Amino acid sequence: MRNPTFASSRFRSPASSLALIAGCFLPELAFAATAARTDYSQAIVSLESAIADELTQDSISGVSVALVDDQRIVYARGFGFADKSRRIPSSADTVYRAGSISKLFTALAAMQLAEQGRLNIDQPVTNYDPGFRIVVPFDDAKPITLRQLMCHRSGLIREVPVGSYFDSSEPGAEKTVASLASCVLVYPPGTKTKYSNSGVTVVGHIVEKVARIPFEAYQQKHILEPLGMNHSGWRLDAQLRFKLATGYLPVADGKGGFDEIRAPQFEFGILPAGNLYTTCEDLGRFLMCLFAEGRIGGRAVIKPETLAQMFTPQLAKTTNGFGLGFSVGNFRQHKTVSHMGAVYGFTSALTAIPHHKVGVVVLCNDDIVVGPVRKLNNTALGLMLEAKIGETMPAPASPLKLPAAELNAFTGDYESESFWAKIEMSGSALQANISNQRMVLTATEPLRFEGHGRLAHQSPFVFQKDAAGRAESFTALGQSFRRVDSKATQEIPGAWRKYLGSYGPSFIPLIISARHGHLYAMTENEFDYRLTPLNPTVFKMPPGLYLDEQLVFQLDAMSRVHSAVLANMPLRRRGSR
């Protein structure tokens, strides 16, 4: 999210940058790299240069990276700072919160139990948790299954009312899953893909019930220890805390800006969906297991045929999508299995190309810096493929220098189904502000640009012009934006004004604002989302994090707004208007 304040003046050149801020290159890993059949030395030089560029641009505070070739961690190193104020450098053994990479391990646990015949992932979840409840508003809806939960086709809401990352009370799994009983299923099970932290939490809860031991104890005994992930865990103990990086979290200030704080540290009720602590080296060992078809050190962790199923998109006729836990996609023409993660103050990426047995881990201690992390992930993958199979890195699109007069034709206000946008000049360059997220636009063709920012890497912006040569619309971020008249101010209805303001925790506020005659909701310190009224107090969320869920304002007897319920999560109003 956000723009870490690691001063670029600390760096003189990429070489001096690395000398100042690189963590230790472990001798045993250096030996592995030289002993390997593939020489990655030039790839490593190029990758380190790319990392230095990100650090000098202040886009990240610290990062640890691991490169894996089959059964070798050929490189693992940290850059920047695990703690900026104390000047603690990031290293290969710095601990990070992995966020949603946790889901891969939860799915692995469920599939281990399925192999043992203790679970059937196509049976109703109530077979294993008779107390599971959720309101089902659809006639003839089929029961929810573990397969649906693991591939995000269950129709469950995204977040739980109790135990989400909005809730710092640290409830246990029982209370977290039980809170779903008052919630309504968004879609009939098996019909649509909807990413759901609550769904994976239910999977972890069922693992706990079937195994008859706490979820984190099962993970430790049956997954982390066999994999040799000795610097990982699901709860923060003294050993993990000692090496844990400080997470940096920019918080929306309600004025279009962000104030950086140290990220709060608490355990989630949705622990199976996002509470793993780990290192780049430990996740490198996980990749080694994937490349060995479920084995490591001569020990089987999961069967090859089970892993193949996890690598296959489920319940949808597509070649890309969600498998069991894994996101299945492509890097160029190569099939990938991967997952990204984002949790307070941390962003992560794990990507494997099974056919060529190469994989990359990128862990960063800044909140949702998806653009830089994806850039480093893709750069590393490309360099590994170039070294291993001779696949040449494609040349980046050449920037097109457009005169200021042409660039000015794109400036103005726009709006889409989900976002507002303002395109403006910044010096001699074009910049996009998409619902409070800024991106630099680089022209590659007269009407085509690439957007680069905290949440975007090479994100295409394609404009359309009217007969007079003025941009009238553009497509970006999967949305169609149309120009709006910024001079014709549209007022929101007077009855909506009482909703304006801030709700929920100070570190992740829900901020309601008005623009172009619509209400917007800033959530998770990311974007302003455009709200659609369903009745005087209920608004529908647009495509994005909470697609087809609702935001409900709650009033007292005197019609004063005391709270808002965002997708079933109650958030108290902060301050007064």
mmCIF file of C-alpha atoms in Angstrom, residues 492-502 511-514 519 536-537 553-555 558-564 573 576-577:
data_model
loop_
_atom_site.group_PDB
_atom_site.id
_atom_site.type_symbol
_atom_site.label_atom_id
_atom_site.label_comp_id
_atom_site.label_asym_id
_atom_site.label_seq_id
_atom_site.Cartn_x
_atom_site.Cartn_y
_atom_site.Cartn_z
ATOM 1 C CA ILE A 492 -24.910 13.239 -2.803
ATOM 2 C CA PRO A 493 -28.428 13.035 -1.343
ATOM 3 C CA GLY A 494 -28.661 14.867 1.961
ATOM 4 C CA ALA A 495 -29.714 11.682 3.773
ATOM 5 C CA TRP A 496 -26.343 10.145 2.958
ATOM 6 C CA ARG A 497 -24.261 12.883 4.561
ATOM 7 C CA LYS A 498 -24.623 11.352 7.999
ATOM 8 C CA TYR A 499 -22.756 8.276 6.758
ATOM 9 C CA LEU A 500 -19.573 10.198 5.938
ATOM 10 C CA GLY A 501 -16.691 9.511 8.295
ATOM 11 C CA SER A 502 -14.491 6.772 9.699
ATOM 12 C CA ILE A 511 -13.683 5.611 5.505
ATOM 13 C CA ILE A 512 -16.863 6.780 3.801
ATOM 14 C CA SER A 513 -16.481 9.717 1.415
ATOM 15 C CA ALA A 514 -18.391 11.283 -1.469
ATOM 16 C CA LEU A 519 -20.632 7.291 -1.765
ATOM 17 C CA PRO A 536 -31.710 4.008 2.586
ATOM 18 C CA THR A 537 -29.197 2.166 4.805
ATOM 19 C CA PHE A 553 -25.256 1.498 8.208
ATOM 20 C CA GLN A 554 -26.806 1.107 11.653
ATOM 21 C CA LEU A 555 -28.738 3.958 13.259
ATOM 22 C CA MET A 558 -32.556 9.317 16.885
ATOM 23 C CA SER A 559 -31.287 8.341 13.407
ATOM 24 C CA ARG A 560 -27.661 8.834 14.391
ATOM 25 C CA VAL A 561 -25.200 6.469 12.744
ATOM 26 C CA HIS A 562 -23.336 4.451 15.364
ATOM 27 C CA SER A 563 -21.755 1.725 13.236
ATOM 28 C CA ALA A 564 -21.386 0.166 9.820
ATOM 29 C CA ARG A 573 -18.080 4.746 14.209
ATOM 30 C CA SER A 576 -18.155 12.387 15.519
ATOM 31 C CA ARG A 577 -19.214 14.569 12.645
#
